[in-house]
CSV table of C-alpha atoms in Angstrom, one decimal:
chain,number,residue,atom,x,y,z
A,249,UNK,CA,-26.3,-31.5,30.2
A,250,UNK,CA,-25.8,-27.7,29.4
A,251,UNK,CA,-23.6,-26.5,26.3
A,252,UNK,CA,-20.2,-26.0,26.9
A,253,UNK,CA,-18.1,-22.5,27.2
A,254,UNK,CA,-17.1,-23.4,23.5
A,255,UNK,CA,-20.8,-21.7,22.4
A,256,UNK,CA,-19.5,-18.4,24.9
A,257,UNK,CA,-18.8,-15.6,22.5
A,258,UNK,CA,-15.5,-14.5,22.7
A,259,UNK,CA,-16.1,-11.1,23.3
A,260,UNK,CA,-18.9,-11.4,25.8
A,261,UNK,CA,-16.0,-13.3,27.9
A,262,UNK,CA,-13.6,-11.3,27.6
A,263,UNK,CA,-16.0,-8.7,29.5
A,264,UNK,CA,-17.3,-10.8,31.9
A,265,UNK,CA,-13.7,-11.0,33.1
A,266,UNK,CA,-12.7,-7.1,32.6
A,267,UNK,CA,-15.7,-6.5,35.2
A,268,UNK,CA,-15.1,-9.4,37.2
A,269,UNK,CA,-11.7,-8.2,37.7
A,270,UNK,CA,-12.7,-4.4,38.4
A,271,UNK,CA,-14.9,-6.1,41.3
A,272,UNK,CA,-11.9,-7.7,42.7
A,273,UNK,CA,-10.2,-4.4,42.8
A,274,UNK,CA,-13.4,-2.3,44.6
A,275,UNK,CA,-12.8,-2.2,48.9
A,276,UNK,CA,-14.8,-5.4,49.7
A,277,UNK,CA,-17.6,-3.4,51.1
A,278,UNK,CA,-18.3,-2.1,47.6
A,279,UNK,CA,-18.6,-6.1,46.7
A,280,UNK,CA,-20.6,-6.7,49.4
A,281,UNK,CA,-23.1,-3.7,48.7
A,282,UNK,CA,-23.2,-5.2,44.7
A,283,UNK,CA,-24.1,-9.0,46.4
A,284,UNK,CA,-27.2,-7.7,48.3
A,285,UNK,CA,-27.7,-4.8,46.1
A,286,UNK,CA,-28.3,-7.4,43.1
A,287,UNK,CA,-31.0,-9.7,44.7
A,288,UNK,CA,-33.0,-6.6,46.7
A,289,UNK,CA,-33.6,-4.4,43.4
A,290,UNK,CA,-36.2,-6.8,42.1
A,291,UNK,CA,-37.9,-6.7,45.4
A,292,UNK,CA,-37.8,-2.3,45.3
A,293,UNK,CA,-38.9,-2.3,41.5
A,294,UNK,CA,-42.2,-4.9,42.6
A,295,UNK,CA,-42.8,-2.2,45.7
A,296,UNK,CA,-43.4,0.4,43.4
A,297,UNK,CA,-45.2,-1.7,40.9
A,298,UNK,CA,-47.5,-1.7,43.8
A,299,UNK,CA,-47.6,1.5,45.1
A,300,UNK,CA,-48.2,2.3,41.9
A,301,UNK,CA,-51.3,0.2,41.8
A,302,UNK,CA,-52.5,2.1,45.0
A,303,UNK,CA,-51.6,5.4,43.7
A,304,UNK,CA,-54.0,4.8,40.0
A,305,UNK,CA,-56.9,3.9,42.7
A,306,UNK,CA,-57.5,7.6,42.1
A,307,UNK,CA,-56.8,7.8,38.6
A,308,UNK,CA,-58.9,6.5,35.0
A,309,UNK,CA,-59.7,3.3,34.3
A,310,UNK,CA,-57.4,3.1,31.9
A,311,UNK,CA,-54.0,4.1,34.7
A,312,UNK,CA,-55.7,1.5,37.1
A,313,UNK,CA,-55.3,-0.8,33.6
A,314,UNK,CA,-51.6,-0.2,33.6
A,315,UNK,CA,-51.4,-0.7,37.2
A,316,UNK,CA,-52.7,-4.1,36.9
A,317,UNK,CA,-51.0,-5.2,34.2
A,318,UNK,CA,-47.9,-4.0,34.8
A,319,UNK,CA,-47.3,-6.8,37.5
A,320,UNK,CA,-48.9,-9.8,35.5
A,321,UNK,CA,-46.5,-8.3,32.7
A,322,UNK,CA,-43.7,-8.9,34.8
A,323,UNK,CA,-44.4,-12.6,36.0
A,324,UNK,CA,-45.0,-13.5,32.4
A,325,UNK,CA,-41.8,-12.3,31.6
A,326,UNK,CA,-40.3,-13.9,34.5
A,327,UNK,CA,-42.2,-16.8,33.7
A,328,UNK,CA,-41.3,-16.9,30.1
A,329,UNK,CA,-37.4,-16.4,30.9
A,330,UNK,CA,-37.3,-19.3,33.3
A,331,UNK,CA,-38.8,-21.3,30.3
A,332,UNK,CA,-36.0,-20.5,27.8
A,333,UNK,CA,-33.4,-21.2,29.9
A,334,UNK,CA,-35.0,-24.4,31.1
A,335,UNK,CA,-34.9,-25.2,27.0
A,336,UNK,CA,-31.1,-24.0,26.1
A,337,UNK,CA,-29.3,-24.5,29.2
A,338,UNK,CA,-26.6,-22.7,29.2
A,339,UNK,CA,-23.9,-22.8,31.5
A,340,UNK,CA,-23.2,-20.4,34.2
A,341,UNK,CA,-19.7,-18.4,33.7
A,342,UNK,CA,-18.6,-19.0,37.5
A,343,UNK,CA,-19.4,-22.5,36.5
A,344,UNK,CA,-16.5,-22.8,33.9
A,345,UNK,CA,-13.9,-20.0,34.5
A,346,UNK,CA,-12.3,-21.1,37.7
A,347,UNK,CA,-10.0,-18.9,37.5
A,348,UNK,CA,-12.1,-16.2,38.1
A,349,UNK,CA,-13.0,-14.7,42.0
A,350,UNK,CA,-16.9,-13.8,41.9
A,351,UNK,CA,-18.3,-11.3,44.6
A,352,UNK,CA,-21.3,-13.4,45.0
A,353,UNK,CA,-21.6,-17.3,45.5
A,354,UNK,CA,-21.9,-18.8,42.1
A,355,UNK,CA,-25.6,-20.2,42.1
A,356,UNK,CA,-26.1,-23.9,41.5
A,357,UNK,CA,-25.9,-26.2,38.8
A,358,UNK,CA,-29.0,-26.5,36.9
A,359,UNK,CA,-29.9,-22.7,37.4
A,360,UNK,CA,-29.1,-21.9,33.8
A,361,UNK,CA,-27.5,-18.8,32.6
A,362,UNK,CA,-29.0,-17.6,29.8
A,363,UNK,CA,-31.3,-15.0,29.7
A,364,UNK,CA,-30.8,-13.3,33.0
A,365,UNK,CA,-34.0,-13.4,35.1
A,366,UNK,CA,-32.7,-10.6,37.3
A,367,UNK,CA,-32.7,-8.8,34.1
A,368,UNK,CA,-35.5,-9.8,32.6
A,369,UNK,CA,-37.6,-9.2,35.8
A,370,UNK,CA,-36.0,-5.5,36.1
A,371,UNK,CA,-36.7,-4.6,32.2
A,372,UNK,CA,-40.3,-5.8,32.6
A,373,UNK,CA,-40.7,-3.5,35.9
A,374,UNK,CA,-39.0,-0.4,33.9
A,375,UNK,CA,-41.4,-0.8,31.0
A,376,UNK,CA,-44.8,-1.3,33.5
A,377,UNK,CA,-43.2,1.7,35.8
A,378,UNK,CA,-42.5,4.1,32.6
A,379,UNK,CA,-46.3,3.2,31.2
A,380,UNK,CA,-47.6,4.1,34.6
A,381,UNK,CA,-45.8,7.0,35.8
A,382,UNK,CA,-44.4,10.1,34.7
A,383,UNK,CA,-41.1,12.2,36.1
A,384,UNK,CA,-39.0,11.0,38.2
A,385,UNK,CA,-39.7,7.7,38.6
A,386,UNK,CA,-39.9,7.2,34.4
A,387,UNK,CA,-36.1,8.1,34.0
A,388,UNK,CA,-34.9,6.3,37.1
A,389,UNK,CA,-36.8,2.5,36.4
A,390,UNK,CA,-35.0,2.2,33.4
A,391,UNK,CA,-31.5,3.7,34.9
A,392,UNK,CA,-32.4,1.0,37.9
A,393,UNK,CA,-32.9,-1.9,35.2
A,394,UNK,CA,-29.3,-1.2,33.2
A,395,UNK,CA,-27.7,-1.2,37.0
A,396,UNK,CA,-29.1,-4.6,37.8
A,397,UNK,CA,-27.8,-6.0,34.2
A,398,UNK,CA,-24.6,-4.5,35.0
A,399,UNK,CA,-24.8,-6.1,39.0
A,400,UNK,CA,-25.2,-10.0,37.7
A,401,UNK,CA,-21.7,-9.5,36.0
A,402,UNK,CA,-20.6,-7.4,38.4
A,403,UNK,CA,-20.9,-10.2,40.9
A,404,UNK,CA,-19.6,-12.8,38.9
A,405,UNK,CA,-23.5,-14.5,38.1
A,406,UNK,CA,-24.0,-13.6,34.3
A,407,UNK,CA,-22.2,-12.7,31.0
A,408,UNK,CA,-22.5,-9.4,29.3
A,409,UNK,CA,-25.2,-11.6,26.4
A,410,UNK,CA,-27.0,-13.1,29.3
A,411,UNK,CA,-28.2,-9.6,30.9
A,412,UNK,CA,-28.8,-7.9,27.4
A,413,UNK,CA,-30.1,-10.9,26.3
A,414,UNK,CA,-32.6,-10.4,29.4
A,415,UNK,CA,-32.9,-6.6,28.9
A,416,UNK,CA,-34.3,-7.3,25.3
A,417,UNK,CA,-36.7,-9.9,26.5
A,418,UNK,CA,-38.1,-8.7,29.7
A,419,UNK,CA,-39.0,-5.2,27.8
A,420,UNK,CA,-40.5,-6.5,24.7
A,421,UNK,CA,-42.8,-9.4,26.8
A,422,UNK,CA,-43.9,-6.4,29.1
A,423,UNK,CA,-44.4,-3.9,26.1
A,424,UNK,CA,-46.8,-6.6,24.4
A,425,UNK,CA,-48.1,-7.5,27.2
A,426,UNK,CA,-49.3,-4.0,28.1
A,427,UNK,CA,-50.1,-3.0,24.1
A,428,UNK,CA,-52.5,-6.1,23.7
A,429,UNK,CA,-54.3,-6.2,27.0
A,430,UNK,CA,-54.4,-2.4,27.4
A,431,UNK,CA,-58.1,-2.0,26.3
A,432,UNK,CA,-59.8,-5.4,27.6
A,433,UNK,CA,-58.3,-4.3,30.8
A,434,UNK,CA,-59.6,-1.0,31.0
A,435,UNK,CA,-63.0,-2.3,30.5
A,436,UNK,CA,-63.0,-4.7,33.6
A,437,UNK,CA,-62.1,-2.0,35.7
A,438,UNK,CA,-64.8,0.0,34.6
A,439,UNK,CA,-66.9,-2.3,35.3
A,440,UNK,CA,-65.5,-3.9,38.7
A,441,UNK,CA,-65.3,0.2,39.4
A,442,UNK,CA,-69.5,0.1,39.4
A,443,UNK,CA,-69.5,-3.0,41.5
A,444,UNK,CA,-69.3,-2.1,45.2
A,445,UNK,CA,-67.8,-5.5,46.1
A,446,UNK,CA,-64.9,-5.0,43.5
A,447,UNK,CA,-64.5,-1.1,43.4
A,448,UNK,CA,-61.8,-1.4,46.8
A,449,UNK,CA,-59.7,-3.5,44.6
A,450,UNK,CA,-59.4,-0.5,41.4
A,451,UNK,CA,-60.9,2.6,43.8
A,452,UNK,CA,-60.6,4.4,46.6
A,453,UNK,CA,-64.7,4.6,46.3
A,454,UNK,CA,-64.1,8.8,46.7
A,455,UNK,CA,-66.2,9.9,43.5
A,456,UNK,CA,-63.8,12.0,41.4
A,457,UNK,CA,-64.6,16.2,42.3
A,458,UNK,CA,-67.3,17.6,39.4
A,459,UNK,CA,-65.1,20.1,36.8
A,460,UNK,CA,-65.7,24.0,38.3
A,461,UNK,CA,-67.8,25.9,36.0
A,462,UNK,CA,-66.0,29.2,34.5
């Protein structure tokens, strides 16, 4: 059986019902928005893990690395956060605090609390997004990750520790994940990239145009 609210800490409660309470005070289309809004970022930070992959088809080996770590960085993190909470199980806030009206239905017992997968997952993306991009997209995965952090409390799902808790996790499993399999990965796709059979998978097969002479 999961620990009880008495391991909460005070202030991370106190939080989860400020926000919980601002929800309740947003027009119900706003709650409604956060609800779907929470569950569909994952999918939109995976899409551009992969158009990312498709778009470093044309660049070095070592972009097409990132792009193919970035997702197995991800899983492992997701992987690794499902793990942990299997181990502590920690309860769920809607679980305990009755009291409290969540936007979103409170998710099942046995789907532990702490850390947040949804934060996890979207710190993971940020970090594979930010190694493979630049611009735009750099500046906005991470703004995207805090948001969906902010969204499991928002809807009632997490505390404030569980999210930041999954923030830390997710960013630091995807940052070793990319650091230590960086070169190793760049030399399979150099060699998958002379292999016809392979090259689809890490090339567009278009050899890159010859530097102009001066």
């Amino acid at each position: 059986m999961g620990n009880q609210i008495e391991d909460v800490p005070d202030i991370s409660a106190e939080w989860y019902r400020e926000v919980t309470a601002l929800a309740l005070h947003t027009p119900e289309w706003v709650r409604d928005a956060a609800a779907v809004a929470t569950d569909a970022v994952p999918v939109i930070l995976f899409a551009l893990l992969v158009f990312g992959w498709w778009r470093a088809r044309r660049g070095d080996d070592r972009t097409m690395a990132l792009a193919l770590l970035a997702p197995v960085a991800v899983v492992t993190a997701y992987l690794a956060s499902e793990g942990v909470k299997s181990v502590l199980q920690l309860r769920r806030p809607c679980w305990d605090l009755t009291d409290v009206v969540t936007a979103a239905a409170c998710p099942p017992y046995g789907d532990w609390s702490l850390p947040s997968n949804h934060a996890t997952f979207a710190a993971a993306a940020a970090v594979g997004l930010v190694a493979l991009w630049r611009g735009v997209v750099a500046v906005v995965a991470p703004v995207i990750a805090l948001l969906e952090a902010f969204s499991r409390v928002f809807v009632g799902a997490h505390y404030p520790h569980d999210v930041a808790a999954g923030l830390l996790f997710g960013g630091l499993i995807a940052l070793v994940v990319l650091l230590a399999l960086r070169s190793p990965a760049t030399a399979l796709v150099s060699a998958m990239r002379r292999r016809p059979a392979l090259a689809t998978l890490v090339a567009t097969g278009r050899p890159s145009a010859p530097p102009r002479g001066r």
